[in-house]
Every structure is written in structure tokens, then in C-alpha cells.
Short mmCIF file of C-alpha atoms and ligand atoms in Angstrom, two decimals:
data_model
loop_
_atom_site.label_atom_id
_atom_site.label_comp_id
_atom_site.label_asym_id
_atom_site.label_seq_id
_atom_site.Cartn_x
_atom_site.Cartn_y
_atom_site.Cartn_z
CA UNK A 1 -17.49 10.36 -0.31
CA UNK A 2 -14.38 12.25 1.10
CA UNK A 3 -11.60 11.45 0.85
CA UNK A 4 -10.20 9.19 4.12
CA UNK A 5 -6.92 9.38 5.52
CA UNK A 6 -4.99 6.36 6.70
CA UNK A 7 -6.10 6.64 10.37
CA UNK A 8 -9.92 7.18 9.46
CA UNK A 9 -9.54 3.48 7.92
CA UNK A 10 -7.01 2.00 9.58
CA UNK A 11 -8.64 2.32 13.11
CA UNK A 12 -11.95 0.77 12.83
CA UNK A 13 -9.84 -2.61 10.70
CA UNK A 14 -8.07 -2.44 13.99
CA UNK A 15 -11.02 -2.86 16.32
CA UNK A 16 -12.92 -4.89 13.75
CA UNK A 17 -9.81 -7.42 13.23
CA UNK A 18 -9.90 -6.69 9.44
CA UNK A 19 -7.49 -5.57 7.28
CA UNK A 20 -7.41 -3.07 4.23
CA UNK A 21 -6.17 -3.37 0.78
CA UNK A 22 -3.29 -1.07 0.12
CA UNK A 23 -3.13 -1.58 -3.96
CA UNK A 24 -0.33 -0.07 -5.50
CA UNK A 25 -0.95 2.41 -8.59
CA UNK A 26 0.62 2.47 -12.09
CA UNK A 27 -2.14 4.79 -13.66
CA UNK A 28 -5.44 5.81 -14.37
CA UNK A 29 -6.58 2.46 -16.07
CA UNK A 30 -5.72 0.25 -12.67
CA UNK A 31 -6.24 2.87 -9.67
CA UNK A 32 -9.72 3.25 -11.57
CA UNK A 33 -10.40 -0.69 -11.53
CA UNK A 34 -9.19 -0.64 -7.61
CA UNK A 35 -11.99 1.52 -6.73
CA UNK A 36 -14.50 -0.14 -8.78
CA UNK A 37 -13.81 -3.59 -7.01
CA UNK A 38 -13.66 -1.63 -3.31
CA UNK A 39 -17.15 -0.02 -4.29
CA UNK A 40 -18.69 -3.68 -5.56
CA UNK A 41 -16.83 -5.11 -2.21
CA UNK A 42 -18.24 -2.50 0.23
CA UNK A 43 -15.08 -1.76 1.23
CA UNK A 44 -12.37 1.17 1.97
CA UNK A 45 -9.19 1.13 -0.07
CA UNK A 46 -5.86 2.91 -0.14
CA UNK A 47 -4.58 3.63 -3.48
CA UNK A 48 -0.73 3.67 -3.34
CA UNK A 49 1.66 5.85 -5.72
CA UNK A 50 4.96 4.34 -5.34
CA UNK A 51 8.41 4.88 -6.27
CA UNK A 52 7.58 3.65 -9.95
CA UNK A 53 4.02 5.03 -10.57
CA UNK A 54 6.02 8.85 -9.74
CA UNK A 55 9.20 8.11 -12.03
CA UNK A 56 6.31 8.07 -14.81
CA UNK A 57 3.20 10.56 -13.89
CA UNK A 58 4.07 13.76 -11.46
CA UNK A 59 3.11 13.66 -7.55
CA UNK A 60 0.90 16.83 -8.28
CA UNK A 61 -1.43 14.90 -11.08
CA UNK A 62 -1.53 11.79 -8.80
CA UNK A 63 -3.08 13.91 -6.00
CA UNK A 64 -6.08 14.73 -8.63
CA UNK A 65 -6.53 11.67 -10.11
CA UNK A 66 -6.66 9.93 -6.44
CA UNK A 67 -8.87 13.03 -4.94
CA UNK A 68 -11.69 12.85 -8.31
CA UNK A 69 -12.07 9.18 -7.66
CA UNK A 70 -12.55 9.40 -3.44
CA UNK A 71 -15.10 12.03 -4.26
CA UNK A 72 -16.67 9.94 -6.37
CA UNK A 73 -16.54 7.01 -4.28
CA UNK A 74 -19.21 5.29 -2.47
CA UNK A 75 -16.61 4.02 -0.08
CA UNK A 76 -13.78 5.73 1.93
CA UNK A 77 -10.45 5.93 -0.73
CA UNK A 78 -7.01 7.28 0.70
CA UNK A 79 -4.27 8.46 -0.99
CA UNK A 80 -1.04 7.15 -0.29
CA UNK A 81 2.28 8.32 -0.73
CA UNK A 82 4.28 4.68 -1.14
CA UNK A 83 8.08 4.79 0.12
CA UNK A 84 8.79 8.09 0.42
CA UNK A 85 12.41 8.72 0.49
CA UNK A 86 12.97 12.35 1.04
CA UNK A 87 11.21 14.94 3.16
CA UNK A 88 10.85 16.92 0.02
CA UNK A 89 8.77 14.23 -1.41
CA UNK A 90 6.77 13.54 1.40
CA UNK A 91 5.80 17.65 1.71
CA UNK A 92 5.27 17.37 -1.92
CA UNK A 93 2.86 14.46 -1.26
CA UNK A 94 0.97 16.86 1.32
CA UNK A 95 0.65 20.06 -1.04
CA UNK A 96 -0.31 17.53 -3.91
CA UNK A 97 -3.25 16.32 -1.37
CA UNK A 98 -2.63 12.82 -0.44
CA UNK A 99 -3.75 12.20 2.76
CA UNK A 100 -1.29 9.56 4.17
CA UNK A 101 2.60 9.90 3.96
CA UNK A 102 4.84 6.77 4.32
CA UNK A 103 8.46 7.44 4.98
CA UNK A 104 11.02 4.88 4.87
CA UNK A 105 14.01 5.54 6.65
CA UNK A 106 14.21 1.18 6.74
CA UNK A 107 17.61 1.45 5.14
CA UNK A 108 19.15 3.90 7.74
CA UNK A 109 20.36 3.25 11.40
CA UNK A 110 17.18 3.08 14.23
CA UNK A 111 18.08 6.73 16.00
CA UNK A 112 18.01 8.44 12.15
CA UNK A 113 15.04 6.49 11.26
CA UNK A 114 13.13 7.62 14.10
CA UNK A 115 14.28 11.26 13.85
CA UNK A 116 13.36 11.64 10.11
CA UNK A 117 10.16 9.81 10.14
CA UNK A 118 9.55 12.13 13.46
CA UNK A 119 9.67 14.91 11.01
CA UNK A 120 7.06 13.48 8.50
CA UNK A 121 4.89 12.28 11.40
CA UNK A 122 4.96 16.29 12.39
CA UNK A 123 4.19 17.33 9.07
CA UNK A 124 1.22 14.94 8.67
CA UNK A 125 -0.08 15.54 11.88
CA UNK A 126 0.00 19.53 11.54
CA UNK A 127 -2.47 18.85 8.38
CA UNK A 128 -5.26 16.18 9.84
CA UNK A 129 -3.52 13.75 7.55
CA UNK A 130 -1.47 10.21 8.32
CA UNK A 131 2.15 8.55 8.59
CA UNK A 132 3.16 5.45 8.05
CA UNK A 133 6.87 3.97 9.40
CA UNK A 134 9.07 1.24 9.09
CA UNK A 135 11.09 -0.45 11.29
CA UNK A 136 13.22 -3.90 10.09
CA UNK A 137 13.93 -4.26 6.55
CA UNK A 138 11.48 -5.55 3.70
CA UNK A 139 13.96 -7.00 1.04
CA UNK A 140 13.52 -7.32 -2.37
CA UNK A 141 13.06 -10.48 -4.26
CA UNK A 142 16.29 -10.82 -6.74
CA UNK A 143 17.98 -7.75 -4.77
CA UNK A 144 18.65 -6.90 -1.42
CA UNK A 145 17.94 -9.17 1.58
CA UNK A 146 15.19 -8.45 4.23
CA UNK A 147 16.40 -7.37 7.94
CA UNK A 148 13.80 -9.02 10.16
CA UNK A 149 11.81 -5.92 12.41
CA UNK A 150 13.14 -6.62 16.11
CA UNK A 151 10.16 -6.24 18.31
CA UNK A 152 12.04 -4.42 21.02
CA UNK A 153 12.99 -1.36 18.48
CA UNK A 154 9.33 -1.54 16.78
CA UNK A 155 8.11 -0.68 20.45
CA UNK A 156 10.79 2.30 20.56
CA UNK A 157 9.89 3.36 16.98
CA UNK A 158 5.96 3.61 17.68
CA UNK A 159 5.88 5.26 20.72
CA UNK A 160 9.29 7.55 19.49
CA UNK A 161 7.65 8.63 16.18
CA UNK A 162 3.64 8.18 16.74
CA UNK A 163 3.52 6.72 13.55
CA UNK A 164 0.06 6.20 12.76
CA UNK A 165 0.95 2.78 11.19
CA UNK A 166 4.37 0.77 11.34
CA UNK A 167 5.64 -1.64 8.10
CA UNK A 168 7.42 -4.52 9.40
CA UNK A 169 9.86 -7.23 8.20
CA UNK A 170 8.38 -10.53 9.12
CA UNK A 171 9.34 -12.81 6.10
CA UNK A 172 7.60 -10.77 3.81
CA UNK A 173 9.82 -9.56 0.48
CA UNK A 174 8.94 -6.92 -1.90
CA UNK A 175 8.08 -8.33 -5.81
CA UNK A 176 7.53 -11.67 -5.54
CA UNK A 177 5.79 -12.89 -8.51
CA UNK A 178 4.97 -16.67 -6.65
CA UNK A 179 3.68 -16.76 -2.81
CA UNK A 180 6.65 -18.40 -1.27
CA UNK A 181 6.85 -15.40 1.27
CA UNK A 182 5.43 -17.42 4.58
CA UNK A 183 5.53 -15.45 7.26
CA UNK A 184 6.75 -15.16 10.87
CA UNK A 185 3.79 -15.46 13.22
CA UNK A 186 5.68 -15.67 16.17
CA UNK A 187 7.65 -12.21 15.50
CA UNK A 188 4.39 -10.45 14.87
CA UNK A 189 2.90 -11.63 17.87
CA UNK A 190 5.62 -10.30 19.92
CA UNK A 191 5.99 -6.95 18.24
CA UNK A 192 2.02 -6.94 18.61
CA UNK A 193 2.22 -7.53 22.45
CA UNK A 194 4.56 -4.55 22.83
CA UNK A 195 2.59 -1.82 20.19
CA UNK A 196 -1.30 -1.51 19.45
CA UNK A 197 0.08 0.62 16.59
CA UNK A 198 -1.60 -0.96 13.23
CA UNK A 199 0.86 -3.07 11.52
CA UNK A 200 1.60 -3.35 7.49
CA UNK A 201 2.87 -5.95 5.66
CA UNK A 202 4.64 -4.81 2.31
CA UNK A 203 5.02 -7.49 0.01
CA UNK A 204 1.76 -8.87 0.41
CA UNK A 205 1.35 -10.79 -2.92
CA UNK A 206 4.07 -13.21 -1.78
CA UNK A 207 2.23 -14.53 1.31
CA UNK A 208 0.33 -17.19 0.66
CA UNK A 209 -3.34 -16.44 0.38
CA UNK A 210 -5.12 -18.25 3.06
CA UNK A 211 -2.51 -16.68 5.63
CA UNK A 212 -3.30 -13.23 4.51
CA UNK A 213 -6.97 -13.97 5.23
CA UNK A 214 -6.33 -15.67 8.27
CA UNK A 215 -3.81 -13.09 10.00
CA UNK A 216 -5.74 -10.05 8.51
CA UNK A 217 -8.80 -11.07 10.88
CA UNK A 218 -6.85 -12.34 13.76
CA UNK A 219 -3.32 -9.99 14.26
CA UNK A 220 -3.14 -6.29 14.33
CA UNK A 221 -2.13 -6.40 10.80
CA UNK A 222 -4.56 -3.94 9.37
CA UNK A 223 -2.68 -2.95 5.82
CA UNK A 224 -1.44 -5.58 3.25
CA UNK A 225 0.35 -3.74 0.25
CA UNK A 226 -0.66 -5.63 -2.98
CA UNK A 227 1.60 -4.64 -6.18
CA UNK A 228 2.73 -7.64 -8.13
CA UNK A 229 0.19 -9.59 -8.01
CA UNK A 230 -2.18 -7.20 -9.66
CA UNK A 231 0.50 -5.83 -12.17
CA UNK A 232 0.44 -9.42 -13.17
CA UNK A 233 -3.45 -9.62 -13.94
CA UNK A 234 -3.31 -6.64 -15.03
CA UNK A 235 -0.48 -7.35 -17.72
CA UNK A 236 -2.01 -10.44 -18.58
CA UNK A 237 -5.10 -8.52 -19.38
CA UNK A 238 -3.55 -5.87 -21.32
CA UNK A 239 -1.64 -8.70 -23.49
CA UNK A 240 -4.86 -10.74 -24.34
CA UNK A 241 -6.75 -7.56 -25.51
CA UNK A 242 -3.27 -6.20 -27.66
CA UNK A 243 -3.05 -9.86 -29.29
CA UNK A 244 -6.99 -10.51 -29.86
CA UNK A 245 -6.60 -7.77 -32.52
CA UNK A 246 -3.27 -7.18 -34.21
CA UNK A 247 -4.82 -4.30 -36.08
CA UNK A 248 -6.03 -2.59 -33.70
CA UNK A 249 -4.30 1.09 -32.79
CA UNK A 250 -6.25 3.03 -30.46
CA UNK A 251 -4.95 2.40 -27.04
CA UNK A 252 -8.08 3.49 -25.14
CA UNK A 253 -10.02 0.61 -26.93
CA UNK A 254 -6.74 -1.89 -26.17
CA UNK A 255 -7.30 -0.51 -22.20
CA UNK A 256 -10.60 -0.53 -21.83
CA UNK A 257 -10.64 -4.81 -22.01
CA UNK A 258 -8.16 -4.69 -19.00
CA UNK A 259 -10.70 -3.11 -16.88
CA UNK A 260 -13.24 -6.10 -15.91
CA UNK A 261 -10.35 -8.83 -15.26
CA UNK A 262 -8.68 -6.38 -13.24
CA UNK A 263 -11.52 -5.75 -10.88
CA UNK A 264 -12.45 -9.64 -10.94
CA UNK A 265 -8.84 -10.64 -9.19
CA UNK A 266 -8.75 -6.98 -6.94
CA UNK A 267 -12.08 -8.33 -5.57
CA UNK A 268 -11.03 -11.70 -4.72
CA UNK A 269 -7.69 -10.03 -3.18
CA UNK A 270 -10.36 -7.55 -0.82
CA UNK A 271 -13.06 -9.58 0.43
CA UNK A 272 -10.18 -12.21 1.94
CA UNK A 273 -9.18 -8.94 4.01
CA UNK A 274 -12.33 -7.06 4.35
CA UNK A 275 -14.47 -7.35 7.97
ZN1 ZN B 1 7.00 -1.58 0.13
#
């Protein structure tokens, strides 16, 4: 199939009250695994290289590896630049072929936010691809605190950028390894009253499960960004198949066991979001 940019899936989980897994990316062994569950799902997925998957494989090789396996896909796959920090990065992103651009400006005052993600929305926009903004703060969990998203600037920020979705800060936190991250209903309904721009949640492994189910079908949330919780079955995988053999050497016969656990918990995660 080819490959889909954030709009193309983003949209119809909008009108359909569904949402759409947005699974972060270490490397070839998980990404792979992501689309395998999406395919046995029946589902679209967004495969995320963030700030951590770059420091260790190039922008430029990401773009292939995420282009071969939405080719190959019997679902839509987009590929999604994950907190990008620079306009550099995020034209980087473009010429490496990703097809959806998030810039986070989060950490800077609302008037630069909305001028430099107005940039990357341009940029995006002038190649048929996506943009995704934030507005509010999503904190980290041992690091810095959140800044709840205040629904009068979200409504500035969408219709001041045309972001083609909008990460907010409703309780969420980034790397939380237990769901302990409730959150706010009653902010998301009033930034939803003000904006029909598709809403994100980063941080979605710390939200307790049956909420993410529950507001993926009934808010305009339409993205949940799932990192830790994966890297966690996904480590835990990785360990058991290392220790069942001290012997053993070859890593592609260590990696290969991580595959089939790893799709097992991604396709529990998608079909509580999926339509
Ligand atoms: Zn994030």
C-alpha cells in the first residue's frame, strides 16, 4: 500500500470516533513487529522516530526502512517525525520521506510556538505531507513538570498554525513505566468544543487502559503515542530469549524471539483504539 500521511489517517479516526496507534520506533526489529500487529489488526499505524531512535540510526535510513515496510503493507503506515526540535530536522525529515512532521515548540512562549510551527506547517503543506503541534506542556516522568494545554490558546494555535493535528497536556506525562497518568476529561472537552482539529495524547502508556479505549471512541482524540509501554515488552522479550541460552552469540537468532511477544501486546494496545 502507499505510504499514508498523517491527515489521510487521522481524518476518517476523526469521523469514525477511533483513534490510531502512534508507536514509537527504536529499530528495525520493533517498527517491523508494529506493522505486523496493524496488518493482523486491520488497522493503519504511524510509526514514530523520536528523539532517541535518531541519536542511534540517521533520519535518512529511517525514511527507507519506514517507506519499504508502507509499501509492503496491507494497511495504510505513516512515517512520523517524533518531536522535532529544529527546522533543520524537520526539512531533513521531508527530504528523508516521512510523511508527517511534528514540531514542538511546547517549551517556548505561545507567539514563537505558533510562528515556528507556522513554518513547518508551510513546509509540510508545500509537499502533500502533515504537521503535527503542541500547545501546553507534556512533562516528563522523573524530569520536568507538565504545563496543562489552556483551551483558549489551543483554539489560537489551530486556527494560527493549521496544524493538521495538535498534542495536548491533559494529565498525560511522557515515560511512565505504571498507568497512573489519569487524565483531564473536562479540559479536553473544552479545548474540543473550541477546535475540530484531531487531538494527540503523548504519553499514552501512562493512561490507564480502559480510558484510552473509552476516550479514543468518544473525544476527538484520534492519536495516542505509545513508547514505554512497548519498550517494556519488548525488553522483556529480548531478556528471556538472551537468558534462555547463555551460549548463544548471533544476535539475529537472540532478536528474532522478540518478534511474536512484541506483536501479541502491540495488538492488544490497537484493537482498544481501532474503529
Ligand atoms: Zn511526546
Amino acid at each position: 500500500m502507499p505510504i499514508a500521511t498523517l491527515s489521510e489517517v487521522l481524518q476518517p479516526a476523526l469521523k469514525g470516533s477511533y483513534a490510531v496507534g502512534g508507536l514509537v520506533t527504536l529499530g528495525w526489529e520493533d517498527m517491523r513487529a508494529f506493522v505486523a500487529a496493524a496488518e493482523a489488526e486491520n488497522c493503519s499505524v504511524i510509526l514514530q522516530a523520536g528523539p532517541g531512535c535518531r541519536e542511534h540510526t540517521p533520519l535518512p535510513v529511517l525514511g527507507k526502512m519506514f517507506r519499504y515496510l508502507a509499501d509492503n503493507a496491507s494497511v495504510p503506515v505513516v512515517a512520523h517525525l517524533d518531536h522535532g526540535y529544529t527546522y533543520d530536522e524537520c526539512a531533513l525529515a521531508l527530504d528523508s520521506g516521512f510523511t508527517s512532521l511534528m514540531y514542538d515548540g511546547s517549551r517556548k512562549s505561545l507567539k514563537e510556538n505558533i510562528e515556528e510551527t507556522k513554518r513547518i506547517v508551510k513546509i509540510a503543506h508545500e509537499s502533500n505531507i502533515s504537521c503535527e503541534g503542541e500547545i501546553g506542556f507534556v512533562g516528563y516522568s522523573n524530569g520536568e513538570n507538565s504545563a496543562g494545554t489552556d483551551p483558549a490558546e489551543a483554539e489560537i494555535f489551530a486556527n494560527e498554525t493549521g496544524v493538521d493535528a495538535m498534542a495536548i497536556s491533559v494529565g498525560n506525562v511522557h515515560l511512565q513505566e505504571n498507568k497512573e497518568g489519569g487524565l483531564d476529561e473536562d479540559r479536553i472537552s473544552k479545548i474540543q468544543m473550541l477546535t475540530s482539529v484531531p487531538l494527540v495524547i503523548h504519553g499514552g502508556s501512562g493512561v490507564p487502559t480502559e480510558q484510552r479505549k473509552r476516550l479514543a471512541h468518544e473525544t476527538n482524540i484520534c492519536k495516542f503515542n505509545i513508547g514505554t509501554e512497548l519498550r517494556m515488552a519488548f525488553g522483556q522479550a529480548m531478556r528471556n530469549a538472551v537468558n534462555k541460552d547463555v551460549k548463544r552469540f548471533d544476535r539475529v537468532s537472540i532478536l528474532k524471539e522478540t518478534h511474536d511477544p512484541t506483536v501479541a501486546v502491540v495488538r492488544r494496545v490497537l484493537s482498544n483504539l481501532k474503529g
